[in-house]
PDB file of C-alpha atoms and ligand atoms in Angstrom:
ATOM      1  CA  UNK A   1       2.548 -26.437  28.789  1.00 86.00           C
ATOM      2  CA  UNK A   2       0.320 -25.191  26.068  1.00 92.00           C
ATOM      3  CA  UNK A   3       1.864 -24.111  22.884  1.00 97.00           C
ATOM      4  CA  UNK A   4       0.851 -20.558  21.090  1.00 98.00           C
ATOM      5  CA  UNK A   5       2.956 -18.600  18.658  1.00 98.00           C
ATOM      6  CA  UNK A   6       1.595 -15.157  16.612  1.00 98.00           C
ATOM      7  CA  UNK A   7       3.095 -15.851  12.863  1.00 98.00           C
ATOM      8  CA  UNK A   8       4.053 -13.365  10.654  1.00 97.00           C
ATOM      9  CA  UNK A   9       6.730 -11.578   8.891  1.00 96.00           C
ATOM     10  CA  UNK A  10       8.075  -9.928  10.177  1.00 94.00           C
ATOM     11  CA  UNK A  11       7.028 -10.430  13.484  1.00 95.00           C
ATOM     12  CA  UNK A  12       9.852  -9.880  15.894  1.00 91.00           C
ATOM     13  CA  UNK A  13       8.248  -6.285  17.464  1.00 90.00           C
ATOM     14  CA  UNK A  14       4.978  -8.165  17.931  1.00 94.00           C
ATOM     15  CA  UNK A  15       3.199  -7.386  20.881  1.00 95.00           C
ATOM     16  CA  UNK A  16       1.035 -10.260  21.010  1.00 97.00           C
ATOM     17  CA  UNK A  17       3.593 -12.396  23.269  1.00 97.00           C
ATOM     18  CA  UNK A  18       3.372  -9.840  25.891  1.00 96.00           C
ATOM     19  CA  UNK A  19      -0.252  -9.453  25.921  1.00 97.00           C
ATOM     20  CA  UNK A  20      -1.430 -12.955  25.519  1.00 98.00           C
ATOM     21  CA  UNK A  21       1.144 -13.774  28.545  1.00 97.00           C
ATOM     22  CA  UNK A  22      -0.555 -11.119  30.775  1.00 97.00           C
ATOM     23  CA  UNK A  23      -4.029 -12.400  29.566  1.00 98.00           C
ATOM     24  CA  UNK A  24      -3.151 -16.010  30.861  1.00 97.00           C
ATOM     25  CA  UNK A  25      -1.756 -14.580  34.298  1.00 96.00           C
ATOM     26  CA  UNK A  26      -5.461 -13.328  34.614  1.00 97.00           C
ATOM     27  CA  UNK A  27      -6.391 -16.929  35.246  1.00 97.00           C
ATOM     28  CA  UNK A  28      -3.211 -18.376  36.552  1.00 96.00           C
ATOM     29  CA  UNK A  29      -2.744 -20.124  33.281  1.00 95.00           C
ATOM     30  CA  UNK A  30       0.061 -21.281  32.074  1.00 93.00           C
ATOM     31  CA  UNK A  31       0.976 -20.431  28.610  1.00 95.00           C
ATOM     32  CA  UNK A  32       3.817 -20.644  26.420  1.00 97.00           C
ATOM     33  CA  UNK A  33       3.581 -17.674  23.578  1.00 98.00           C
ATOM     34  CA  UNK A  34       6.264 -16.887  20.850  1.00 97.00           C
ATOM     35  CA  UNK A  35       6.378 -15.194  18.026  1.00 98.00           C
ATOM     36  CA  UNK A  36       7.732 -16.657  15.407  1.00 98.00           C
ATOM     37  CA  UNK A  37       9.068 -15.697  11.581  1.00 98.00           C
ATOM     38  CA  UNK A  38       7.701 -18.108   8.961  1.00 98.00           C
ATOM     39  CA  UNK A  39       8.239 -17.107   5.451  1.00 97.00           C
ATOM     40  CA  UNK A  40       5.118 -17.460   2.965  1.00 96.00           C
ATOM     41  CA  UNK A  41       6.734 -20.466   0.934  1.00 97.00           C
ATOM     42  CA  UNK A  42       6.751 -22.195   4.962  1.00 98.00           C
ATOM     43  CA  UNK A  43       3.567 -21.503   5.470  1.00 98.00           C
ATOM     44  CA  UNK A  44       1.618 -24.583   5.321  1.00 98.00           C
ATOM     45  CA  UNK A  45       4.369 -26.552   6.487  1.00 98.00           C
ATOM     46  CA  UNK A  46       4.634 -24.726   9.702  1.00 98.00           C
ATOM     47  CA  UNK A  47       0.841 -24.295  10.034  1.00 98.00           C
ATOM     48  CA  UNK A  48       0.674 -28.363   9.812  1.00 98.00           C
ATOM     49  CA  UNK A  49       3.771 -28.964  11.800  1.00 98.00           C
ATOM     50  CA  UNK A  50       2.945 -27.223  14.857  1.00 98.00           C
ATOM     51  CA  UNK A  51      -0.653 -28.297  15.501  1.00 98.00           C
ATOM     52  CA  UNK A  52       0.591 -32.166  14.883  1.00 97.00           C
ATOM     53  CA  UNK A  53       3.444 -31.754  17.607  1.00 97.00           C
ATOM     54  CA  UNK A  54       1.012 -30.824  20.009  1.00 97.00           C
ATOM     55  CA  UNK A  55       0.396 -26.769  19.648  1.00 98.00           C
ATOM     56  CA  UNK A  56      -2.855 -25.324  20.437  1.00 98.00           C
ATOM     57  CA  UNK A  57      -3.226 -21.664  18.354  1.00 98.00           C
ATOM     58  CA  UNK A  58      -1.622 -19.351  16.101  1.00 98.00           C
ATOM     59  CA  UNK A  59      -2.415 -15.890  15.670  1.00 98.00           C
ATOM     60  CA  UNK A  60      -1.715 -14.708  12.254  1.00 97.00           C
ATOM     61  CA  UNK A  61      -0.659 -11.856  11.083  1.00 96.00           C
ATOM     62  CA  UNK A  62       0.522  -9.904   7.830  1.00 91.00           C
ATOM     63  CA  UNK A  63       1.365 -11.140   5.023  1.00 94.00           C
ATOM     64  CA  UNK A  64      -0.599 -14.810   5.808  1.00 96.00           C
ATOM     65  CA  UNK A  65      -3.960 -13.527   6.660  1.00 96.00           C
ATOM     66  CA  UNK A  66      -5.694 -14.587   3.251  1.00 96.00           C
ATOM     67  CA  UNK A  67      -3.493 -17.910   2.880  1.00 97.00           C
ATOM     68  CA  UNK A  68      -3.750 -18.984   6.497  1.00 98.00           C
ATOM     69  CA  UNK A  69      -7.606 -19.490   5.253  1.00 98.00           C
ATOM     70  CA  UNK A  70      -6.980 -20.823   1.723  1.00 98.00           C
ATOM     71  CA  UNK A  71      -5.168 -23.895   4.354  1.00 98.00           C
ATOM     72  CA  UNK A  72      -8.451 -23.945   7.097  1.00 98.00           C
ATOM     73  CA  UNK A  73     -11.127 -26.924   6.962  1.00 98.00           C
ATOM     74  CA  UNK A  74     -13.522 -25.190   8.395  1.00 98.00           C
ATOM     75  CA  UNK A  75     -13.973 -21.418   8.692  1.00 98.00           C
ATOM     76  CA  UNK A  76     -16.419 -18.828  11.440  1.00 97.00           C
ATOM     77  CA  UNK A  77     -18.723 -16.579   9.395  1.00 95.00           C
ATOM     78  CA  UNK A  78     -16.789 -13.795   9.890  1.00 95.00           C
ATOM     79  CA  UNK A  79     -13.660 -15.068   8.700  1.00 97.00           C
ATOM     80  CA  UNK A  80     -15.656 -16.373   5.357  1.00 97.00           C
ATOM     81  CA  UNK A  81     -16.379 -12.815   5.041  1.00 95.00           C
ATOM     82  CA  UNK A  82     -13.236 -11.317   5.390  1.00 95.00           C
ATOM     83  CA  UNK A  83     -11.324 -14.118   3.190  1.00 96.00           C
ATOM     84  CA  UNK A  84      -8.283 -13.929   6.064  1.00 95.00           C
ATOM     85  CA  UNK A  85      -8.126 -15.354   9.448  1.00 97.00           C
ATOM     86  CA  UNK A  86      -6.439 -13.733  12.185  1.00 97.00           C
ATOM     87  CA  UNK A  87      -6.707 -16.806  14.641  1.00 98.00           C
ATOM     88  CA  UNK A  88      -6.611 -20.597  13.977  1.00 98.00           C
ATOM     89  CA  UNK A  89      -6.945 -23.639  16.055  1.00 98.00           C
ATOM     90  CA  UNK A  90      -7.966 -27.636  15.906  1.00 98.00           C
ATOM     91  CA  UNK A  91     -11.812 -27.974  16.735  1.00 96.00           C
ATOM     92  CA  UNK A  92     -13.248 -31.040  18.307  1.00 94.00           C
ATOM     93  CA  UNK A  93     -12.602 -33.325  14.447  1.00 95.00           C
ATOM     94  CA  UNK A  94      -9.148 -32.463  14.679  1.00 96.00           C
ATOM     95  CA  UNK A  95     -10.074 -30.044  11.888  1.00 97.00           C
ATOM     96  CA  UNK A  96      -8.117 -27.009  10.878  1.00 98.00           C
ATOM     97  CA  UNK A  97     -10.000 -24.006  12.156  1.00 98.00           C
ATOM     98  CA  UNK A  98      -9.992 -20.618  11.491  1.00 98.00           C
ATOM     99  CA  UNK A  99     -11.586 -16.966  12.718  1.00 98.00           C
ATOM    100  CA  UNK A 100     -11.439 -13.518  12.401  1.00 98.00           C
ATOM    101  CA  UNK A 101     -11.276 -11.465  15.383  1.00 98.00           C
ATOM    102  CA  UNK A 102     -10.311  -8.112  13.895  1.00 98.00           C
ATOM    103  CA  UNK A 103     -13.613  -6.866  13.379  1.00 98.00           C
ATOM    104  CA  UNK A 104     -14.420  -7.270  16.875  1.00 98.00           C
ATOM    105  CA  UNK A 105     -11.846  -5.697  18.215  1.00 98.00           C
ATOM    106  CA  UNK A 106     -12.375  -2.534  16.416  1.00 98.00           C
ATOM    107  CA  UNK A 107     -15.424  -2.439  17.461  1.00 98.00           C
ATOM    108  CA  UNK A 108     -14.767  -3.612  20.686  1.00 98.00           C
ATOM    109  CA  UNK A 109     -12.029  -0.663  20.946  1.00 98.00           C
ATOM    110  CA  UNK A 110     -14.401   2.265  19.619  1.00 98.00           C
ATOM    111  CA  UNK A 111     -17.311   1.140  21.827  1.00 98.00           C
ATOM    112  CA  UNK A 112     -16.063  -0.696  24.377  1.00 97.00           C
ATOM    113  CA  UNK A 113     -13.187   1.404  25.193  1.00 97.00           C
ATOM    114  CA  UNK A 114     -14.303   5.368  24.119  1.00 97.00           C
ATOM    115  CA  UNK A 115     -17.646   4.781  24.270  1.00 97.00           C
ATOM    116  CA  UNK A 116     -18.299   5.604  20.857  1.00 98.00           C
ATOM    117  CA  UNK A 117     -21.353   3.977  19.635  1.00 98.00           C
ATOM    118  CA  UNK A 118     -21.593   2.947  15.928  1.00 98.00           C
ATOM    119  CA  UNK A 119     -25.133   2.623  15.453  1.00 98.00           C
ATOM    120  CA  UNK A 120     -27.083   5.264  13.334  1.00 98.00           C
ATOM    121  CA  UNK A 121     -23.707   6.972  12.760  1.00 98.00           C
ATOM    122  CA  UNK A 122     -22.733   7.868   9.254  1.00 98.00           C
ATOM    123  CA  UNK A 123     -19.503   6.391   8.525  1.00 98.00           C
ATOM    124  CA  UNK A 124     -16.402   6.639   5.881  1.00 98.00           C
ATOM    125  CA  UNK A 125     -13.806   3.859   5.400  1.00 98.00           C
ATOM    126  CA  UNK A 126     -10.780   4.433   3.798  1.00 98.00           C
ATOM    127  CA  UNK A 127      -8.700   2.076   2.059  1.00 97.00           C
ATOM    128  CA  UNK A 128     -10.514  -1.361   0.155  1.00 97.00           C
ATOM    129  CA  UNK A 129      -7.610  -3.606   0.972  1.00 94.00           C
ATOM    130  CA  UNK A 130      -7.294  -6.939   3.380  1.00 91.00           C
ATOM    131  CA  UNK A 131      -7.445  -5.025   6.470  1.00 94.00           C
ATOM    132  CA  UNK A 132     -10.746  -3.344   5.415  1.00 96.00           C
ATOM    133  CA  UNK A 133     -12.383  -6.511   4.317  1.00 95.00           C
ATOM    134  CA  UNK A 134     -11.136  -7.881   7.557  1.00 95.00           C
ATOM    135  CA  UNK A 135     -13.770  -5.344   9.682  1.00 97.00           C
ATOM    136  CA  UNK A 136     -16.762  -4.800   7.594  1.00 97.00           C
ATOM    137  CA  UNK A 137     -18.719  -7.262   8.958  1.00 97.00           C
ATOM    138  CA  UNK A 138     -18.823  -6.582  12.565  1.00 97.00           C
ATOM    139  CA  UNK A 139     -18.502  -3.095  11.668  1.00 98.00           C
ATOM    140  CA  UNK A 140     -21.967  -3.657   9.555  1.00 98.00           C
ATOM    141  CA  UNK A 141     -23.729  -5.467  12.107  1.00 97.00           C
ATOM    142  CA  UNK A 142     -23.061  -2.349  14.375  1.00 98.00           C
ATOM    143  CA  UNK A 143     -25.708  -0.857  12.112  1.00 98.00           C
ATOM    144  CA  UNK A 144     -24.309   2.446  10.731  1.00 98.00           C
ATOM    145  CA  UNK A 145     -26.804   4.697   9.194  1.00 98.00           C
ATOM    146  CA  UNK A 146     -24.565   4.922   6.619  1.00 98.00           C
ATOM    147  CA  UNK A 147     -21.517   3.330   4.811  1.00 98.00           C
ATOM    148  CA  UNK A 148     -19.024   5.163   2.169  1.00 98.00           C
ATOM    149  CA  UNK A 149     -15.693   3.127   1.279  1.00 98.00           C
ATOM    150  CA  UNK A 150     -13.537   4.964  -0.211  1.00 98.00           C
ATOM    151  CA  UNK A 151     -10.358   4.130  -2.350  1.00 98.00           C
ATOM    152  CA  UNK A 152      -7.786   5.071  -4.700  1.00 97.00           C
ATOM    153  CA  UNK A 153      -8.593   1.967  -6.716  1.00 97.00           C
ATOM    154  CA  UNK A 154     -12.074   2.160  -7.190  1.00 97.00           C
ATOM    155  CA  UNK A 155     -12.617  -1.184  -8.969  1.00 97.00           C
ATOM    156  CA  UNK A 156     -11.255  -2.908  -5.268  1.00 97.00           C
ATOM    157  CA  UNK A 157     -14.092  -0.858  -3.311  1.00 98.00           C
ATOM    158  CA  UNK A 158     -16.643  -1.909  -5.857  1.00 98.00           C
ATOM    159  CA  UNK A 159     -15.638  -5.623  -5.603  1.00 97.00           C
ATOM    160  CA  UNK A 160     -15.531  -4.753  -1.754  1.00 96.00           C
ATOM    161  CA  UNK A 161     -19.612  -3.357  -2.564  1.00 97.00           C
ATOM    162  CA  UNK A 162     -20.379  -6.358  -4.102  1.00 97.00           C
ATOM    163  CA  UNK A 163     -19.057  -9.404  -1.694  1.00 95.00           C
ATOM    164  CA  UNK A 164     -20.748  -7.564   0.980  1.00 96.00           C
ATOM    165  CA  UNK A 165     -24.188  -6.362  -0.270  1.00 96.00           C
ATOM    166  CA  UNK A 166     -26.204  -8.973   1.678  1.00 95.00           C
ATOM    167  CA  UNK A 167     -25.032  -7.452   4.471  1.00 96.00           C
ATOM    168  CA  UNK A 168     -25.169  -3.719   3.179  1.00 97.00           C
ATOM    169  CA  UNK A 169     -25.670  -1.793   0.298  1.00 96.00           C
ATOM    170  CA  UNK A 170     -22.983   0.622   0.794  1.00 98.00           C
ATOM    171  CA  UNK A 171     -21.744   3.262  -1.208  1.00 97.00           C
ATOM    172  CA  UNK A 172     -18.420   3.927  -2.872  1.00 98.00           C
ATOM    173  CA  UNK A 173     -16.192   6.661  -3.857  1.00 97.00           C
ATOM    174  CA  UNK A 174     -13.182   8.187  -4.985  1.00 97.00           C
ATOM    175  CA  UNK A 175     -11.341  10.472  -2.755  1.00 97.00           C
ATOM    176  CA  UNK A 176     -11.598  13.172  -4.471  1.00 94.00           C
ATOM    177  CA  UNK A 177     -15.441  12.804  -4.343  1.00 94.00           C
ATOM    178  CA  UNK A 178     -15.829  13.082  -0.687  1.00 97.00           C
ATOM    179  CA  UNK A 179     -18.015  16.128   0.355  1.00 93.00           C
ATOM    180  CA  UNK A 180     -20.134  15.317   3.013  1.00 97.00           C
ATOM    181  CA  UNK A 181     -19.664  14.778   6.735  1.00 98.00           C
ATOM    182  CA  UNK A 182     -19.269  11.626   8.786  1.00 98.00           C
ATOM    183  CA  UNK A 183     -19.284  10.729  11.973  1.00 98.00           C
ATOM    184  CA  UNK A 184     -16.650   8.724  12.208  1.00 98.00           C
ATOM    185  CA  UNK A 185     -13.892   7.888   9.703  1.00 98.00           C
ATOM    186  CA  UNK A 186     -11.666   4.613  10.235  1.00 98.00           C
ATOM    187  CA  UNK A 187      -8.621   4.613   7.962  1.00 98.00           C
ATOM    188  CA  UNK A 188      -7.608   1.368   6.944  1.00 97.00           C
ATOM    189  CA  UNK A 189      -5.129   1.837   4.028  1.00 96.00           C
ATOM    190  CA  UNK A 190      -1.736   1.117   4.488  1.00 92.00           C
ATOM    191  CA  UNK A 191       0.021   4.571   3.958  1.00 91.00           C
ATOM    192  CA  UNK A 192       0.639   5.161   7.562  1.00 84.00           C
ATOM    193  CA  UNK A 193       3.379   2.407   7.266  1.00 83.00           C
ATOM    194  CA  UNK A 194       4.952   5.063   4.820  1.00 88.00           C
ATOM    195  CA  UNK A 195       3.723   9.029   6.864  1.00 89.00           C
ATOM    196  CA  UNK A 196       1.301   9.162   4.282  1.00 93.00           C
ATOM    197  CA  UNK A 197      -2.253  10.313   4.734  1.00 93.00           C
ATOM    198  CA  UNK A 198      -5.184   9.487   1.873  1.00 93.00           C
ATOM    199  CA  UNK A 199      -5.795  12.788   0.268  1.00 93.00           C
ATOM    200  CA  UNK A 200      -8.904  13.804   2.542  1.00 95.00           C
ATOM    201  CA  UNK A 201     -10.798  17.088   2.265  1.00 95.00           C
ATOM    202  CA  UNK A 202     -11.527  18.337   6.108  1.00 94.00           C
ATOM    203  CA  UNK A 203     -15.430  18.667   5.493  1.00 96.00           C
ATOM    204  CA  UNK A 204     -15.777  14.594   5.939  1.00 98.00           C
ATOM    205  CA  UNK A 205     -15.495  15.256   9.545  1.00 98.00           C
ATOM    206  CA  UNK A 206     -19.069  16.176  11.178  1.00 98.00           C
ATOM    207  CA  UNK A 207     -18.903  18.025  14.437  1.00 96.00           C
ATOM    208  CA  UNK A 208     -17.887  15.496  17.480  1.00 95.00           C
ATOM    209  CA  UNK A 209     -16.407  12.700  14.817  1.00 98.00           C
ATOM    210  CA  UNK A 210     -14.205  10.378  15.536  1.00 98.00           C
ATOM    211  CA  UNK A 211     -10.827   9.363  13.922  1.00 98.00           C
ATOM    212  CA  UNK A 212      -9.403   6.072  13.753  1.00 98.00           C
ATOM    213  CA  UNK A 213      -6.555   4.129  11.976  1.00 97.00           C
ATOM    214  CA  UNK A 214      -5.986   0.738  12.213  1.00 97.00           C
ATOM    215  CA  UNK A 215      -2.243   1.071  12.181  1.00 94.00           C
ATOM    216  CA  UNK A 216      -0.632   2.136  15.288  1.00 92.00           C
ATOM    217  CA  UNK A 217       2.535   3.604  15.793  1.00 90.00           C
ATOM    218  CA  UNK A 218       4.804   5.085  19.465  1.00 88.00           C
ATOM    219  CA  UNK A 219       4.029   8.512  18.431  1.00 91.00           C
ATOM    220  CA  UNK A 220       0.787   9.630  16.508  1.00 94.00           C
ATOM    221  CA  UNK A 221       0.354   8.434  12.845  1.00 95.00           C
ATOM    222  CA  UNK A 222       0.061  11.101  10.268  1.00 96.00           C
ATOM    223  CA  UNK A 223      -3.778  10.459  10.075  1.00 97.00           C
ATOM    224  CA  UNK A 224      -4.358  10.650  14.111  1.00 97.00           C
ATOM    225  CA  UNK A 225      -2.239  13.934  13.721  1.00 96.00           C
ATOM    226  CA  UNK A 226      -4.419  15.144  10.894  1.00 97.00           C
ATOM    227  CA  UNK A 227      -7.838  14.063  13.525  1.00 97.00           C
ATOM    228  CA  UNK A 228      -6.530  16.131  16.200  1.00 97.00           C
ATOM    229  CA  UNK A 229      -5.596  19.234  13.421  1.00 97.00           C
ATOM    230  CA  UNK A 230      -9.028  19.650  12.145  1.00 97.00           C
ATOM    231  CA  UNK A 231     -10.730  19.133  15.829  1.00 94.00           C
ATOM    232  CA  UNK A 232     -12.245  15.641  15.171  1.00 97.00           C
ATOM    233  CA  UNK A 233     -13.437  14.587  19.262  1.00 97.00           C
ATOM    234  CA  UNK A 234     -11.659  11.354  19.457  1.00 97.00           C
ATOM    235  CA  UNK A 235      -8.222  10.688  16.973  1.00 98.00           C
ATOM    236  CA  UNK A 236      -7.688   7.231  17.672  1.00 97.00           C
ATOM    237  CA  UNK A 237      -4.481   4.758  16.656  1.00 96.00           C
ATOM    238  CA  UNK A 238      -4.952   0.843  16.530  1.00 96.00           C
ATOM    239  CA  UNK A 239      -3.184  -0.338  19.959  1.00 96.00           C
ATOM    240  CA  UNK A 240      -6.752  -0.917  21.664  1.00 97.00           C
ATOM    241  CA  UNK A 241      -7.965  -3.186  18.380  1.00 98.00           C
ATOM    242  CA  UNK A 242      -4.715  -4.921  18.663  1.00 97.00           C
ATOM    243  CA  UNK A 243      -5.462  -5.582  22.552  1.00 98.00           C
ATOM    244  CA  UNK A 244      -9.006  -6.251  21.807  1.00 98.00           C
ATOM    245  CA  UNK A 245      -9.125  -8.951  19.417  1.00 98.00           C
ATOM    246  CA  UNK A 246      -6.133 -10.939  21.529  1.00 98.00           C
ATOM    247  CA  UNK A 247      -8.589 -10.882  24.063  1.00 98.00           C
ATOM    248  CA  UNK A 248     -11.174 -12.265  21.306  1.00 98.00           C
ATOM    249  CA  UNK A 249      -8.799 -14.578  20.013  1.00 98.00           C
ATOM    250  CA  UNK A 250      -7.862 -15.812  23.731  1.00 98.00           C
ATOM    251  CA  UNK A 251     -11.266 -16.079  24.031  1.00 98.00           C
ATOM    252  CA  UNK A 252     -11.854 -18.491  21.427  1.00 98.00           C
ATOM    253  CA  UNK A 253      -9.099 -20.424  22.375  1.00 98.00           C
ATOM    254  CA  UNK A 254      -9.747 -20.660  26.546  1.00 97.00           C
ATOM    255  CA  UNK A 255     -13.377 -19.972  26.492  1.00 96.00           C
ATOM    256  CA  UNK A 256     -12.805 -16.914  28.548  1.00 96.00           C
ATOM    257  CA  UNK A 257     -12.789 -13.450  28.032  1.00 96.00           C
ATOM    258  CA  UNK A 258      -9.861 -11.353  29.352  1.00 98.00           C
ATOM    259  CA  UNK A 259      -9.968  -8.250  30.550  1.00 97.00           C
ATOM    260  CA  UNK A 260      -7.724  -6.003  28.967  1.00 98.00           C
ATOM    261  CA  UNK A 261      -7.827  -2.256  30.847  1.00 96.00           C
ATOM    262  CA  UNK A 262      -4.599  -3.347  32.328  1.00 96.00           C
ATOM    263  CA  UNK A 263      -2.906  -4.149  29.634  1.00 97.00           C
ATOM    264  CA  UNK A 264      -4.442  -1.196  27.347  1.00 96.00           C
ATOM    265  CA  UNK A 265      -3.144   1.058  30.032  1.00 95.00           C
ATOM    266  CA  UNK A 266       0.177  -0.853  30.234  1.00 93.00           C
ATOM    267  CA  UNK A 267       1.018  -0.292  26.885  1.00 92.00           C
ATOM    268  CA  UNK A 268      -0.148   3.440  26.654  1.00 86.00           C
ATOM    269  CA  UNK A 269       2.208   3.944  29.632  1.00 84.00           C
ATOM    270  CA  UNK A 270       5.113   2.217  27.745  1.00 85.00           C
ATOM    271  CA  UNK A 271       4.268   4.514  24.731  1.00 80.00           C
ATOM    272  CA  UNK A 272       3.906   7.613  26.686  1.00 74.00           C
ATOM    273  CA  UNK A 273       7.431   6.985  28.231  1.00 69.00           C
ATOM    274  CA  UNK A 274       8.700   6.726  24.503  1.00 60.00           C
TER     275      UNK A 274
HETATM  276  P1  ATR B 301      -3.805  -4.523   3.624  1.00 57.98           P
HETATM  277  O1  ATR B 301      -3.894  -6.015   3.669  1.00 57.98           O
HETATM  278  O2  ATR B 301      -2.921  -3.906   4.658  1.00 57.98           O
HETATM  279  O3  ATR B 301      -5.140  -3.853   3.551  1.00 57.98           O
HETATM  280  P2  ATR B 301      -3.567  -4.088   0.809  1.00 57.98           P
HETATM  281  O4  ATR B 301      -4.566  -5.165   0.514  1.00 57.98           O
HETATM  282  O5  ATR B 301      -2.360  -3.962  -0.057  1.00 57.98           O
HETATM  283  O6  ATR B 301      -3.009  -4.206   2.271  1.00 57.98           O
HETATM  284  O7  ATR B 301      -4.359  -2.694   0.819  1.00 57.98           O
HETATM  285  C1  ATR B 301      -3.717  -1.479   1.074  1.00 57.98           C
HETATM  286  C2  ATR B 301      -4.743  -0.344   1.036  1.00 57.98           C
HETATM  287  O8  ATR B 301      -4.043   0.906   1.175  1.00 57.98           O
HETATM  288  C3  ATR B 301      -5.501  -0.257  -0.280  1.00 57.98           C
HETATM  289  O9  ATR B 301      -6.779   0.277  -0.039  1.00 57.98           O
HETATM  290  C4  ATR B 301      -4.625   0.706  -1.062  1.00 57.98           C
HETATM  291  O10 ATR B 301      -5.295   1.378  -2.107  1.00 57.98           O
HETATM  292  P3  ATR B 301      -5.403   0.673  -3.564  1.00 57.98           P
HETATM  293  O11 ATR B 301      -6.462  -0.372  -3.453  1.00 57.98           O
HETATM  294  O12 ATR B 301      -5.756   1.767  -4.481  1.00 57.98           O
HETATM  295  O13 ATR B 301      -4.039   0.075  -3.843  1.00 57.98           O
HETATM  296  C5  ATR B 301      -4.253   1.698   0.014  1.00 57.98           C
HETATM  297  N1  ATR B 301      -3.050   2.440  -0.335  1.00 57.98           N
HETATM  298  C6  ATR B 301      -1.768   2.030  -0.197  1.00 57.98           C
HETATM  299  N2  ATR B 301      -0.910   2.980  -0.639  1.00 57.98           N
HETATM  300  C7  ATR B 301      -1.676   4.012  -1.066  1.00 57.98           C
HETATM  301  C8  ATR B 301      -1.398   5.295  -1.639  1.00 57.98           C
HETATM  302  N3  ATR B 301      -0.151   5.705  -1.855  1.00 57.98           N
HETATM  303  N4  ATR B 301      -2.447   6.100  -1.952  1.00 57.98           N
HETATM  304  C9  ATR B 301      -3.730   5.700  -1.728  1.00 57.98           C
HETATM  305  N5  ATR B 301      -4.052   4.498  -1.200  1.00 57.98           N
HETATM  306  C10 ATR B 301      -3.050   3.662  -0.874  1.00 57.98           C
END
């Protein structure tokens, strides 16, 4: 049977099993999916080991984004961009091959899914980390009217600014400089892990805006709850990207697309029911 694992650490509440196993039902496929713990002194060592006994794909997740594509041979365009790959696999050399399917499946989510369209939209990013460097390209290519990422540590944003200004001259700023309106804010720093929200004055959300973090949590994170406080139309938490770019890793994988409204409505049932 084919061999898939997600890798991480931890990794043991990982949905990915669950929904990569549902995806493969979609074609009668059969599958074998784990996720499994692999510390970042393993890495390589695993990442070796498992496509020479015969695996097919990882998934990676955090902390081994960034070093799962110091170890690939050959690299998509998006992954390049984001310096992490989310998805890795042997390509027709035998070479080690990694992508980056985040990106796509926040767009993929937003559009696909609410029917939000990006284009011609002004939007703010919060948070310059590995996450946000993960989705600026696809996010780019949507073709935002305009771009602001903002962060605590502005040097990281202007470094951000700079890898991607082929792509888009976007602006930068501190927090605390914020005063205009967006259409749609995306949060991607980290402090939902910890119930924290970035210190955001209301006014960045225009009338109809849309709310998203990247983290996603049973009950709403602290910046879905602040969306929904200060009216924004859609406050939206990371479960559909994480179903999304399975079904664009899968994808890349079994050279076929998934659906995934079952399993997006699967899993907002389980959550629902606590
Ligand atoms: P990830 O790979 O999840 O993006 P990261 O690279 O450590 O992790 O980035 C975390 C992001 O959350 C950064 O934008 C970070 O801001 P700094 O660049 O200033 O560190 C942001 N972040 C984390 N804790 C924060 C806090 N308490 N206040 C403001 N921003 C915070």
């Amino acid at each position: 049977m084919s061999r898939f694992a997600v890798i991480g650490m931890p990794v043991k509440h990982s949905k990915s099993p669950a929904i990569h196993t549902q995806f493969a039902q979609q074609f009668n496929m059969p599958m074998d999916y784990e996720a499994i713990a692999v510390e970042q002194d393993d890495l390589a060592h695993f990442v070796h080991g498992f496509f020479a006994a015969g695996g097919k794909g990882l998934n990676v997740t955090l902390p081994h984004k960034e070093d799962a594509f110091s170890l690939c041979e050959a690299v998509s365009v998006r992954a390049a961009q984001a310096k992490a790959t989310n998805t890795l696999y042997l390509d027709q050399n035998g070479n080690l091959s990694g992508d980056n399917t985040d990106g796509l499946g926040l767009v993929a989510d937003i559009e696909g899914n609410h029917g939000f369209e990006i284009a011609q939209k002004r939007v703010l990013v919060l948070g310059a980390g590995g996450a946000v460097r993960g989705v600026l390209g696809p996010l780019i290519e949507r073709r935002p009217s305009r771009l602001v990422v903002a962060n605590r540590t502005r040097a990281k944003a202007e470094r951000l600014q700079g890898d991607f200004a082929e792509l888009m001259n976007f602006d930068v700023a501190d927090y605390d400089q914020l005063n205009s309106a967006f259409d749609l804010v995306i949060n991607g720093t980290s402090m939902s892990v910890s119930g924290r929200l970035p210190p955001l004055p209301v006014e960045v959300l225009a009338p109809g805006a849309c709310c998203y973090d990247m983290m996603y949590a049973d009950s709403d994170t602290p910046f879905v709850g602040w969306g929904k406080l200060h009216g924004a139309h859609l406050a939206l938490d990371g479960l559909g990207m994480l179903v999304e770019q399975a079904a664009e890793s899968f994808a890349i994988w079994h050279g076929k697309r998934p659906g995934t409204d079952a399993v997006l409505a699967q899993l907002g049932a389980q959550r629902s029911l606590g």
